[in-house]
GROMACS .gro file of N, CA, C and O in nm:
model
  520
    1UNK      N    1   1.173 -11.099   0.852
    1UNK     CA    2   1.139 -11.101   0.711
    1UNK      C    3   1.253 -11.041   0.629
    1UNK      O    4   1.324 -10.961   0.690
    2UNK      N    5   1.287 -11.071   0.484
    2UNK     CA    6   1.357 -11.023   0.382
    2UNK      C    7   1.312 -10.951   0.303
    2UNK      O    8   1.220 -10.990   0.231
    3UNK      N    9   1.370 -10.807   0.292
    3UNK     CA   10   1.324 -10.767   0.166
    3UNK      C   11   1.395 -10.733   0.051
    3UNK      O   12   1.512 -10.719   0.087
    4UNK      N   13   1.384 -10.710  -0.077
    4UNK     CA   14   1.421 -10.684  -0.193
    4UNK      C   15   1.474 -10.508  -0.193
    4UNK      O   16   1.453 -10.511  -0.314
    5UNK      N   17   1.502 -10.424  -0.179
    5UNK     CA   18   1.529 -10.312  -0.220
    5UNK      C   19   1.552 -10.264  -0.384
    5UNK      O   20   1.661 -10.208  -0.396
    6UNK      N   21   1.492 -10.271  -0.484
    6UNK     CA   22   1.513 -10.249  -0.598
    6UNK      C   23   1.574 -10.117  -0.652
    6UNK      O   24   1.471 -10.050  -0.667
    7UNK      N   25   1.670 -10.043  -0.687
    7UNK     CA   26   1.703  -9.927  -0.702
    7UNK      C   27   1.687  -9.894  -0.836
    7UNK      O   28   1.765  -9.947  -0.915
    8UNK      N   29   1.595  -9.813  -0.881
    8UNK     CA   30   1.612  -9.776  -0.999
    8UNK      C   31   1.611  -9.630  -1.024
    8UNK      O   32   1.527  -9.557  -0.971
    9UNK      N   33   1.724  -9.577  -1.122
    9UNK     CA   34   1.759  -9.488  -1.160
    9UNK      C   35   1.711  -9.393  -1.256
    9UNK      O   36   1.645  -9.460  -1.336
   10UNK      N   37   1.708  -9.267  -1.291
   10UNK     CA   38   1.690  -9.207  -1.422
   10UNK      C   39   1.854  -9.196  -1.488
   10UNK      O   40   1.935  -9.129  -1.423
   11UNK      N   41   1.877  -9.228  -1.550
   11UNK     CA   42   2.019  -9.163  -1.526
   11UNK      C   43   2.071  -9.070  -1.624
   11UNK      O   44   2.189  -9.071  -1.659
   12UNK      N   45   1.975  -8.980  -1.675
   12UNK     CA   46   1.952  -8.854  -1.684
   12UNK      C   47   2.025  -8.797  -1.594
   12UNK      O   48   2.142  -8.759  -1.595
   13UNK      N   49   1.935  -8.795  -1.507
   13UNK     CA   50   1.933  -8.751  -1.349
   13UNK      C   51   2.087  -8.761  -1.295
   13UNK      O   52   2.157  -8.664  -1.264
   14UNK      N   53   2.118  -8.871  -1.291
   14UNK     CA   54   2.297  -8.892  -1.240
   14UNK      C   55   2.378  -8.849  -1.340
   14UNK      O   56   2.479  -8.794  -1.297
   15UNK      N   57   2.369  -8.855  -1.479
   15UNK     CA   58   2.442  -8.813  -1.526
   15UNK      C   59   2.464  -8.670  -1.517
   15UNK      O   60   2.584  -8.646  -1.518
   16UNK      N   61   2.376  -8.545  -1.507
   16UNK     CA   62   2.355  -8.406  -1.440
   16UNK      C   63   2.457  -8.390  -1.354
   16UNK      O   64   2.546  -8.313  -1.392
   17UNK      N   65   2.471  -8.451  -1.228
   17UNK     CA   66   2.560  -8.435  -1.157
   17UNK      C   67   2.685  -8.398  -1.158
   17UNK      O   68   2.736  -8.493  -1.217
   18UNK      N   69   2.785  -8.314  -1.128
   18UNK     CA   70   2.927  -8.341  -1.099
   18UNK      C   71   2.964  -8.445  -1.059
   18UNK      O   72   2.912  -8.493  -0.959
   19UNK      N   73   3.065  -8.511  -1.128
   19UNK     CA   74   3.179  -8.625  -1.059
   19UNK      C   75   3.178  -8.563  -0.911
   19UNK      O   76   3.076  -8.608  -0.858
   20UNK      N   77   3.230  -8.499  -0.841
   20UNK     CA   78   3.252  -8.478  -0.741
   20UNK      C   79   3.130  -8.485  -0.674
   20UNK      O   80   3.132  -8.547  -0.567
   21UNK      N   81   3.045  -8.446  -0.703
   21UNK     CA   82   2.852  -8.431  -0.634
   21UNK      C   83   2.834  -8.629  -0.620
   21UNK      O   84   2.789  -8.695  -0.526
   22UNK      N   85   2.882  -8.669  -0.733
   22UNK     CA   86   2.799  -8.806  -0.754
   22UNK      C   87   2.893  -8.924  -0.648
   22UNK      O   88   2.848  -9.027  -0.600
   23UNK      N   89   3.021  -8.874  -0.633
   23UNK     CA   90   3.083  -8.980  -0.569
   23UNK      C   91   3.107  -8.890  -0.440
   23UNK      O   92   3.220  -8.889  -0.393
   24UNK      N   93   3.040  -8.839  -0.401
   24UNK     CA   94   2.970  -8.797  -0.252
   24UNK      C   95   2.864  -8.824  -0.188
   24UNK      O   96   2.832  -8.810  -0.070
   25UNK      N   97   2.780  -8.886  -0.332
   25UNK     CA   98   2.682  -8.959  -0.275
   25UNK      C   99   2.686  -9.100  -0.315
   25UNK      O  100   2.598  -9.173  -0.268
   26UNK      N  101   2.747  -9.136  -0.370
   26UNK     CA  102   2.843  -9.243  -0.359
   26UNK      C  103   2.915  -9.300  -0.194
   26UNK      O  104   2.869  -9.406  -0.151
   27UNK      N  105   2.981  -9.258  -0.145
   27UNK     CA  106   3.049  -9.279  -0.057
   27UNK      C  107   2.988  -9.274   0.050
   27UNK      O  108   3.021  -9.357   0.135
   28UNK      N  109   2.842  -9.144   0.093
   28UNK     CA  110   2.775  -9.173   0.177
   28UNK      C  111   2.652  -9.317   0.191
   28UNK      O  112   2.601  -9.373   0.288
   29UNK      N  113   2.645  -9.332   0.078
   29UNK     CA  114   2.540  -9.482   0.079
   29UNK      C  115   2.604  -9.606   0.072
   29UNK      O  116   2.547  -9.711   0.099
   30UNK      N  117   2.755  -9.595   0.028
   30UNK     CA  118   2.854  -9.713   0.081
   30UNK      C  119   2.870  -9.711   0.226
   30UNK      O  120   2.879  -9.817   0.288
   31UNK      N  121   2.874  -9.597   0.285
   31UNK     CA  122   2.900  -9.593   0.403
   31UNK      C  123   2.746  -9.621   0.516
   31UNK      O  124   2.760  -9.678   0.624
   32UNK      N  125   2.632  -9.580   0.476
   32UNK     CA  126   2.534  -9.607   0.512
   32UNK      C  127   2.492  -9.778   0.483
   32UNK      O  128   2.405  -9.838   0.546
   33UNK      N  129   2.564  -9.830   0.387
   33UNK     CA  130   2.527  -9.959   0.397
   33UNK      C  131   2.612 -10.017   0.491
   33UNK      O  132   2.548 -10.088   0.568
   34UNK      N  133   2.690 -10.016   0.506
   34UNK     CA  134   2.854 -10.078   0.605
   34UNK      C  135   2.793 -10.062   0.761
   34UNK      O  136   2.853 -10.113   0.855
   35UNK      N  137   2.670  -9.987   0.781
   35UNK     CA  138   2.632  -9.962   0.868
   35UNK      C  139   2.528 -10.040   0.879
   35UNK      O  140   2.508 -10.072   0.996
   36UNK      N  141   2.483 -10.066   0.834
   36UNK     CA  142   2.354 -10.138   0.778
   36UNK      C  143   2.404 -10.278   0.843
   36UNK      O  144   2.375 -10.329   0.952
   37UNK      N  145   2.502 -10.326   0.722
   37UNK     CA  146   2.543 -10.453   0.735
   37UNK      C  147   2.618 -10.452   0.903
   37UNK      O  148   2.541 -10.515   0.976
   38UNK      N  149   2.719 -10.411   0.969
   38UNK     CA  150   2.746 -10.423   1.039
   38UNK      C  151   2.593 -10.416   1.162
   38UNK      O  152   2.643 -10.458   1.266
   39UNK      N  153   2.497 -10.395   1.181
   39UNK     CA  154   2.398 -10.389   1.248
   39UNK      C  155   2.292 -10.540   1.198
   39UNK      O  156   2.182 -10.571   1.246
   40UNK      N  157   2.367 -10.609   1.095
   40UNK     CA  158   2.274 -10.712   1.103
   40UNK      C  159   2.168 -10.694   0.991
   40UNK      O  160   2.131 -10.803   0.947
   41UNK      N  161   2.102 -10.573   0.926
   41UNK     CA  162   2.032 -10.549   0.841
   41UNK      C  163   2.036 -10.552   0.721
   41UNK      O  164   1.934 -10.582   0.658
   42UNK      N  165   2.135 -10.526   0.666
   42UNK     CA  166   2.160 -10.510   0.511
   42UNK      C  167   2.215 -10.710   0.509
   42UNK      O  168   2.267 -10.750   0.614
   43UNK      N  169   2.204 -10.777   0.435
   43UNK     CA  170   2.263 -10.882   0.378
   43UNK      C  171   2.354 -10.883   0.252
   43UNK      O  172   2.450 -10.955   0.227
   44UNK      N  173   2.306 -10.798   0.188
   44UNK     CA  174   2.397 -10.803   0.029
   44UNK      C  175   2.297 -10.721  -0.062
   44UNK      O  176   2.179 -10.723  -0.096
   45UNK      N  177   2.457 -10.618  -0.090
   45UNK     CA  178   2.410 -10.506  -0.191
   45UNK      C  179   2.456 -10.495  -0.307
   45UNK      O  180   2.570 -10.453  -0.290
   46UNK      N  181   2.436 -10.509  -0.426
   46UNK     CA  182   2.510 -10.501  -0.529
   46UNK      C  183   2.463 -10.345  -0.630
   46UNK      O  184   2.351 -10.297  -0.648
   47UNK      N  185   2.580 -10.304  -0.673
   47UNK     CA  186   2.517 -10.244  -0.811
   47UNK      C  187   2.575 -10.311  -0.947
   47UNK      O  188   2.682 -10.363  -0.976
   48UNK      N  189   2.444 -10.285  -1.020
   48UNK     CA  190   2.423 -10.352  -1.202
   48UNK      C  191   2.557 -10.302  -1.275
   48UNK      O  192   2.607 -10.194  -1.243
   49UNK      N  193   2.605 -10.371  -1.360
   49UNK     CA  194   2.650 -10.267  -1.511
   49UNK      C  195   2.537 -10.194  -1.549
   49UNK      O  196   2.422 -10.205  -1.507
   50UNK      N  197   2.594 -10.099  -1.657
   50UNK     CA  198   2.557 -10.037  -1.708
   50UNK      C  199   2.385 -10.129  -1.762
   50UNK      O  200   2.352 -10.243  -1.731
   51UNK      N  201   2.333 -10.060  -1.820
   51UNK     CA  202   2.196 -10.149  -1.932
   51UNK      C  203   2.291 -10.166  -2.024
   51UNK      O  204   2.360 -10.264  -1.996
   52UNK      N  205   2.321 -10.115  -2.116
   52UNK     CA  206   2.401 -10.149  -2.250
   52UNK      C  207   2.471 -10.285  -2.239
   52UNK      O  208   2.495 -10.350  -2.340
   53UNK      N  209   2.502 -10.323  -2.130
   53UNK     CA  210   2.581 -10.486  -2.096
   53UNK      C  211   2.458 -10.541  -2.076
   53UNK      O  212   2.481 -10.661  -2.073
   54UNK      N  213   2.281 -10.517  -2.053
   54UNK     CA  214   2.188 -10.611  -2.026
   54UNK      C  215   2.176 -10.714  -2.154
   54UNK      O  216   2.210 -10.683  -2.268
   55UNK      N  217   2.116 -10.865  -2.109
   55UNK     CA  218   2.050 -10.913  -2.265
   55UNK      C  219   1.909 -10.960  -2.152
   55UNK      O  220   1.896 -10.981  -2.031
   56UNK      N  221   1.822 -10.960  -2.270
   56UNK     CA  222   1.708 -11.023  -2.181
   56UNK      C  223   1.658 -11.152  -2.310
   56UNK      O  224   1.641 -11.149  -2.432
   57UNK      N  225   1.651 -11.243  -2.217
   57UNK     CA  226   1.575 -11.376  -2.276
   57UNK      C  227   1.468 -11.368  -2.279
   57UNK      O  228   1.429 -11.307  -2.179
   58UNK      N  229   1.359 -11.408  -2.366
   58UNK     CA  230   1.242 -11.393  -2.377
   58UNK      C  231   1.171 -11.565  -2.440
   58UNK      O  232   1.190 -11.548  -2.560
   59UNK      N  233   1.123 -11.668  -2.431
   59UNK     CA  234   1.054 -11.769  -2.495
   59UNK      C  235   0.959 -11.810  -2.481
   59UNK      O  236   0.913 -11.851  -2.375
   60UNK      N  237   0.889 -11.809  -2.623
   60UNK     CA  238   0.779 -11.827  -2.655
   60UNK      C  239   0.754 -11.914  -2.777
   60UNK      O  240   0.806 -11.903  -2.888
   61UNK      N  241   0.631 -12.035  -2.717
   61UNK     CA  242   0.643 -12.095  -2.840
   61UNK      C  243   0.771 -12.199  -2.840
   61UNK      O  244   0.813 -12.249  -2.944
   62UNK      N  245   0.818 -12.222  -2.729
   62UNK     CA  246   0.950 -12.274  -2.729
   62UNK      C  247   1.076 -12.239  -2.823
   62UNK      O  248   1.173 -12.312  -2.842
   63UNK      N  249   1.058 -12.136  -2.868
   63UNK     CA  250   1.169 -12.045  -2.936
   63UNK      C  251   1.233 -11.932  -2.793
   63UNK      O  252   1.162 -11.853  -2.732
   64UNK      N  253   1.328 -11.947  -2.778
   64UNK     CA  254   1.439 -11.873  -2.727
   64UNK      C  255   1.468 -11.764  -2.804
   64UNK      O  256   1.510 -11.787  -2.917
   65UNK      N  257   1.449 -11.598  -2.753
   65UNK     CA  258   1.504 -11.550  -2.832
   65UNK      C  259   1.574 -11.438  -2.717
   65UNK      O  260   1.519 -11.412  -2.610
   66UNK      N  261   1.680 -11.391  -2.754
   66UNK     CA  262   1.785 -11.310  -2.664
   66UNK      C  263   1.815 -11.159  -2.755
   66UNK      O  264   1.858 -11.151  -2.871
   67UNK      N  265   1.786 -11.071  -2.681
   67UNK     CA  266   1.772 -10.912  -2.740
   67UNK      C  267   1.913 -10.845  -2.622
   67UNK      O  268   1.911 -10.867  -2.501
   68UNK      N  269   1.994 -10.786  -2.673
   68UNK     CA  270   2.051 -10.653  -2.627
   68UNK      C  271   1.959 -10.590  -2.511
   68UNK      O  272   1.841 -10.569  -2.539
   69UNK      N  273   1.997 -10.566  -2.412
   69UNK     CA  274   1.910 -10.473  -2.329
   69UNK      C  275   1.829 -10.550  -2.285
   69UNK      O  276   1.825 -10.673  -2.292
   70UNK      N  277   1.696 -10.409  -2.195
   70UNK     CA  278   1.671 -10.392  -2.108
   70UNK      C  279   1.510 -10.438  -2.171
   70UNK      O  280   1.431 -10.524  -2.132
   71UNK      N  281   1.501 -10.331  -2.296
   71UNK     CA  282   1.399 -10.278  -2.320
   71UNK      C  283   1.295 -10.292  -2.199
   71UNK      O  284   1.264 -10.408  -2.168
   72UNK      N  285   1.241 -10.194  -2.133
   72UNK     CA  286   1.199 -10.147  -2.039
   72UNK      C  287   1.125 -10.039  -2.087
   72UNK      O  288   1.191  -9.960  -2.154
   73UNK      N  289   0.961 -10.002  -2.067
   73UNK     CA  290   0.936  -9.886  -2.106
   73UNK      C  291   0.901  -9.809  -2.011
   73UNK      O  292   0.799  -9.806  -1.942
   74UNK      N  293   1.023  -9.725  -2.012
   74UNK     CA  294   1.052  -9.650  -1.865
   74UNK      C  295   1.190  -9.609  -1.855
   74UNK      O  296   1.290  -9.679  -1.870
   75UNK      N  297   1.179  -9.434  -1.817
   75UNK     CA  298   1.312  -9.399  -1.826
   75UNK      C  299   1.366  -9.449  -1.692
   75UNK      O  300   1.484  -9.414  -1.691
   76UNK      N  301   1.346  -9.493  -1.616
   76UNK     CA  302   1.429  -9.545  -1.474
   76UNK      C  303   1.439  -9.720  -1.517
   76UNK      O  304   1.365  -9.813  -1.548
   77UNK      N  305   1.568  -9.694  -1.497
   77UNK     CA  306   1.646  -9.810  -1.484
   77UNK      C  307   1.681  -9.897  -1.403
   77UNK      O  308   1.762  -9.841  -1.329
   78UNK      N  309   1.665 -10.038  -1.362
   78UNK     CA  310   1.726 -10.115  -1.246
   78UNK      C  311   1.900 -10.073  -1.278
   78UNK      O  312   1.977 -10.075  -1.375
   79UNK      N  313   1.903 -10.035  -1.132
   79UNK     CA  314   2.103  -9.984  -1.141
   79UNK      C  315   2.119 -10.105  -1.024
   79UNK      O  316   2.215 -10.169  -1.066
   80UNK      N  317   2.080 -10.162  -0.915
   80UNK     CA  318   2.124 -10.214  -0.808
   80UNK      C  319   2.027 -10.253  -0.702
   80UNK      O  320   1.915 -10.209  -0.728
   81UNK      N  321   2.032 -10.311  -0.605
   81UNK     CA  322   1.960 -10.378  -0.530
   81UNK      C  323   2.021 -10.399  -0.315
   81UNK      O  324   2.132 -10.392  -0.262
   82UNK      N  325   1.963 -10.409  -0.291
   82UNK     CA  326   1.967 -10.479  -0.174
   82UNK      C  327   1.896 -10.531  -0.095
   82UNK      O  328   1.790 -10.479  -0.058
   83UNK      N  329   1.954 -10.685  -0.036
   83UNK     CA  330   1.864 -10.725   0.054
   83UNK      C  331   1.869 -10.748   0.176
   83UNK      O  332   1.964 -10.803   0.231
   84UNK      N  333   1.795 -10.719   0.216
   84UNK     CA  334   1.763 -10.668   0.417
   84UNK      C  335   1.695 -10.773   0.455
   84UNK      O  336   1.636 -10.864   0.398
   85UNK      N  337   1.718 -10.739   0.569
   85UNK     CA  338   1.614 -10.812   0.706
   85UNK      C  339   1.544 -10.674   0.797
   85UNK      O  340   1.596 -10.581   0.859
   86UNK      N  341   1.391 -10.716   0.767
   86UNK     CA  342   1.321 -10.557   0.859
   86UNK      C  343   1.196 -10.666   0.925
   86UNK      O  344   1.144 -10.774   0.895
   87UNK      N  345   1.190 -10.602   0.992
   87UNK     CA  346   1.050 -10.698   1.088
   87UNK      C  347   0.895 -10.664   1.002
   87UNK      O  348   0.797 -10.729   1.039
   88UNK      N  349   0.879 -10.563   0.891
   88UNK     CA  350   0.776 -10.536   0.837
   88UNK      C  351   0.837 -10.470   0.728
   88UNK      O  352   0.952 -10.439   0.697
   89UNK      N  353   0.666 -10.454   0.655
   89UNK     CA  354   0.691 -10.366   0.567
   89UNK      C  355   0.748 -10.195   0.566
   89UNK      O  356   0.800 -10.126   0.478
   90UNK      N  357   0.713 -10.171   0.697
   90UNK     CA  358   0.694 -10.013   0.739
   90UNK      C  359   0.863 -10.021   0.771
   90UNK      O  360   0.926  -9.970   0.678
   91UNK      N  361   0.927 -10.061   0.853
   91UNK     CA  362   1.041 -10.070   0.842
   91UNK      C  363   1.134 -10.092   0.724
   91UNK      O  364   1.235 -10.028   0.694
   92UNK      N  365   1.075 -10.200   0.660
   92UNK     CA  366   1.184 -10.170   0.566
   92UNK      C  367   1.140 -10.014   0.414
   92UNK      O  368   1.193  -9.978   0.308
   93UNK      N  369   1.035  -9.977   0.486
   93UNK     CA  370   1.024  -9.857   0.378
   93UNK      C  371   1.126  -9.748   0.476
   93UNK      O  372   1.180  -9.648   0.428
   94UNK      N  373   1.136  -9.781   0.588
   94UNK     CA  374   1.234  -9.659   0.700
   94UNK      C  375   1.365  -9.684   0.653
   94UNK      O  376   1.453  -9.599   0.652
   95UNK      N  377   1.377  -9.819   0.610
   95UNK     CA  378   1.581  -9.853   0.585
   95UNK      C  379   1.577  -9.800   0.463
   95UNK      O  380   1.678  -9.734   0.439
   96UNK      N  381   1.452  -9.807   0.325
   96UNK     CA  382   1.509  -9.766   0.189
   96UNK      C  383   1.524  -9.591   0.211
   96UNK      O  384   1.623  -9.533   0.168
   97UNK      N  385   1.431  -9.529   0.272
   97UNK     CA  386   1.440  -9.352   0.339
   97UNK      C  387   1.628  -9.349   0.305
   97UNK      O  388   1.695  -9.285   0.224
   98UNK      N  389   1.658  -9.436   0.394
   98UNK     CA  390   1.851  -9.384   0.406
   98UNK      C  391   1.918  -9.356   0.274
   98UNK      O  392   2.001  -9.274   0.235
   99UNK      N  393   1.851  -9.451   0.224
   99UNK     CA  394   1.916  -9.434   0.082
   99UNK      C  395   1.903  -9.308  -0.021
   99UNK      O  396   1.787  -9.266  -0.022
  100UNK      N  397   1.977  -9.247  -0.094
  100UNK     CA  398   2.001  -9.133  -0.189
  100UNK      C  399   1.885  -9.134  -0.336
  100UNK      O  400   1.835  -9.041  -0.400
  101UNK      N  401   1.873  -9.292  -0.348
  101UNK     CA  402   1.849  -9.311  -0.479
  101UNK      C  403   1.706  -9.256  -0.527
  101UNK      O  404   1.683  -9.194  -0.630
  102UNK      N  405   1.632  -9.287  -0.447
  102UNK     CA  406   1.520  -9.248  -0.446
  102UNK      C  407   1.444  -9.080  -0.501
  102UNK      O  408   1.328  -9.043  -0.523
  103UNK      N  409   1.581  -9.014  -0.505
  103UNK     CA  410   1.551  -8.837  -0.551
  103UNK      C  411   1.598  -8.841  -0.702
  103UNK      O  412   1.558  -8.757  -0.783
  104UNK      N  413   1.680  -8.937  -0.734
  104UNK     CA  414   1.719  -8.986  -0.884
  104UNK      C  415   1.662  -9.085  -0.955
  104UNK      O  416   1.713  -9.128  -1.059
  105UNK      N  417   1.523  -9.140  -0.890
  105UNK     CA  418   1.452  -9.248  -0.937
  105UNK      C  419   1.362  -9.298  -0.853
  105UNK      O  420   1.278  -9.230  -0.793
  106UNK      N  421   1.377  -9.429  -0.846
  106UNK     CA  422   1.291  -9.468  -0.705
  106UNK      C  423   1.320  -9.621  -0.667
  106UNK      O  424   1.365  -9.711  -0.737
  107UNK      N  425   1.261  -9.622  -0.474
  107UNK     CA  426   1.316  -9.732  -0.477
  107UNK      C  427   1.175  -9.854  -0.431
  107UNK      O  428   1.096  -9.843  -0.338
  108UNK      N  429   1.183  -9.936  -0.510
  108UNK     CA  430   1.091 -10.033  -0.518
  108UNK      C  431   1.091 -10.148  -0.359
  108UNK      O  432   1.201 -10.196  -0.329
  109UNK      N  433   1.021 -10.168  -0.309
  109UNK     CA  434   1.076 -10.207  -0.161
  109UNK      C  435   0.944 -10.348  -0.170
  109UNK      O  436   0.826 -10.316  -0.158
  110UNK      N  437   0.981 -10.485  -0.190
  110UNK     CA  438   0.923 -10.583  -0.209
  110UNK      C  439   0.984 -10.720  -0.110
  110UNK      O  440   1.104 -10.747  -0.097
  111UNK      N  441   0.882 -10.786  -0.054
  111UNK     CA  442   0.921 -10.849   0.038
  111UNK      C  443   0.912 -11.028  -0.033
  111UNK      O  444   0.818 -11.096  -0.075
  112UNK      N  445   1.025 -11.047  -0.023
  112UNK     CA  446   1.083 -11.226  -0.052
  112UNK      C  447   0.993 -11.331   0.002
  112UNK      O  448   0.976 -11.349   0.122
  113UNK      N  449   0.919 -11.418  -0.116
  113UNK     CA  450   0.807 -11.548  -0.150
  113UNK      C  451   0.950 -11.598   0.011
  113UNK      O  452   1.070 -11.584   0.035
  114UNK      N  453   0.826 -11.658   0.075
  114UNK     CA  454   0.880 -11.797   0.160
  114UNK      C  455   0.880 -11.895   0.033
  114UNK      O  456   0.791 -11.917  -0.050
  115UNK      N  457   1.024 -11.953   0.046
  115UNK     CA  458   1.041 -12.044  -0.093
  115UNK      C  459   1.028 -12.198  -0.012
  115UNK      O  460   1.023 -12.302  -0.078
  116UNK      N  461   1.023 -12.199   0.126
  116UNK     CA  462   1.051 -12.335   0.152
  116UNK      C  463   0.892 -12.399   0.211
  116UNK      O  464   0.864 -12.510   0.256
  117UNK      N  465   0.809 -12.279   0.189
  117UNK     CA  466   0.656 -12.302   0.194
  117UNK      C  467   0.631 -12.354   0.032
  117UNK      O  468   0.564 -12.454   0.003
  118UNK      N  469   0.688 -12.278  -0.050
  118UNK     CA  470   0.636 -12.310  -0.215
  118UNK      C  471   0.711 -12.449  -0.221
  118UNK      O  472   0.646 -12.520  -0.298
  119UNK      N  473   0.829 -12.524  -0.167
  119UNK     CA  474   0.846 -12.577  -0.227
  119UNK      C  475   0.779 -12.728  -0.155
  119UNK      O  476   0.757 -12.840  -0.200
  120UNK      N  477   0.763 -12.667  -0.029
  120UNK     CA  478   0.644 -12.795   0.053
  120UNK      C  479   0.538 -12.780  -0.063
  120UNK      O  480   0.521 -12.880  -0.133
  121UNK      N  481   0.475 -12.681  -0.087
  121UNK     CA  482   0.289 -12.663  -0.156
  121UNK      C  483   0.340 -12.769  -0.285
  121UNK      O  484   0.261 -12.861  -0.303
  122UNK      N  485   0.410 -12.769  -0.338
  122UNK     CA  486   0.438 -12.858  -0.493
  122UNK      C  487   0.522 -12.963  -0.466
  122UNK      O  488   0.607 -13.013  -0.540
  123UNK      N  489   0.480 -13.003  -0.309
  123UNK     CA  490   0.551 -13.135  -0.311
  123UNK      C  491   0.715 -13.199  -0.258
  123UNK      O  492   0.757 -13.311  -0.226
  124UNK      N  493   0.771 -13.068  -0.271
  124UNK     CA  494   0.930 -13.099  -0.278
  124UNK      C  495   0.982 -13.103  -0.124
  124UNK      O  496   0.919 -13.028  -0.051
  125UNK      N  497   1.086 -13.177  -0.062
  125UNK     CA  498   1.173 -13.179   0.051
  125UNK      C  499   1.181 -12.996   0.064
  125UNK      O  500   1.117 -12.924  -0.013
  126UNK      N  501   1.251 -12.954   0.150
  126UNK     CA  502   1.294 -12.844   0.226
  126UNK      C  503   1.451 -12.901   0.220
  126UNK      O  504   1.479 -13.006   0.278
  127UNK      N  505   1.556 -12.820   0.143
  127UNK     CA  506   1.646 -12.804   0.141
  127UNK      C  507   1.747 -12.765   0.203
  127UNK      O  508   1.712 -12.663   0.264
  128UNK      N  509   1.866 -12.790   0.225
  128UNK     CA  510   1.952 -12.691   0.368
  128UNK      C  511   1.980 -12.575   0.290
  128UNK      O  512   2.025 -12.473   0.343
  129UNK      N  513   1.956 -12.583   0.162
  129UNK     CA  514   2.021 -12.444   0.074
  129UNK      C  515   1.878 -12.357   0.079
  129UNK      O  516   1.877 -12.236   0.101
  130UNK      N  517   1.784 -12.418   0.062
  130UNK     CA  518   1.664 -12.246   0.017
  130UNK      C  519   1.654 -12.220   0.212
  130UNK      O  520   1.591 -12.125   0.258
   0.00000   0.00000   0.00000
């Protein structure tokens, strides 16, 4: 199975930190992922820009309308993500444990729709891409 790792931040919280404190924990969760990935588990990790670079689309009414940001009501922020391969849920709550982020926010741990079941249920071929 795949899961989602959602990382979200206070960044309150990170900003508190020393430069030196923050890219120590920095370097250990780069390095904990490299481990990850080299073992087959991690697939791809990214971190976000900042929110201030977010826009969010919203339409309704068939009007399109595009806002600055996040607006989110909630001081934790999506900062980054990763997605794994864990044989369950319980496991992949053991791979998000490794991670730092979780004492500066929290990490949301959601497991990936079979897309090539949805796209049989509505009819469609099975793709070599989904």
């Amino acid at each position: 199975m795949q899961f989602l790792l959602l990382i979200y931040i206070d960044e309150g919280l990170l900003q508190a930190l020393p430069a030196d404190e923050y890219d120590t924990l920095m370097r250990g969760c780069l390095r904990h992922a490299d481990e990850l990935q080299a073992q087959g588990t991690l697939v791809l990790a990214q971190q976000l820009e900042p929110v201030s670079q977010a826009r969010t689309l919203r339409t309704r009414q068939a009007q399109a309308r595009i806002t600055d940001g996040p607006f989110a009501e909630t001081r934790e922020l999506l900062a980054g993500f990763n997605l794994i391969n864990a044989a369950d849920h319980d496991e992949a709550m053991r791979i998000a444990q490794g991670f730092p982020w979780s004492r500066y926010g929290s990490i949301e741990v959601r497991p990936l729709a079979n897309m090539d079941a949805e796209r049989q249920r509505v009819g469609l071929a099975v793709t070599a891409t989904t």
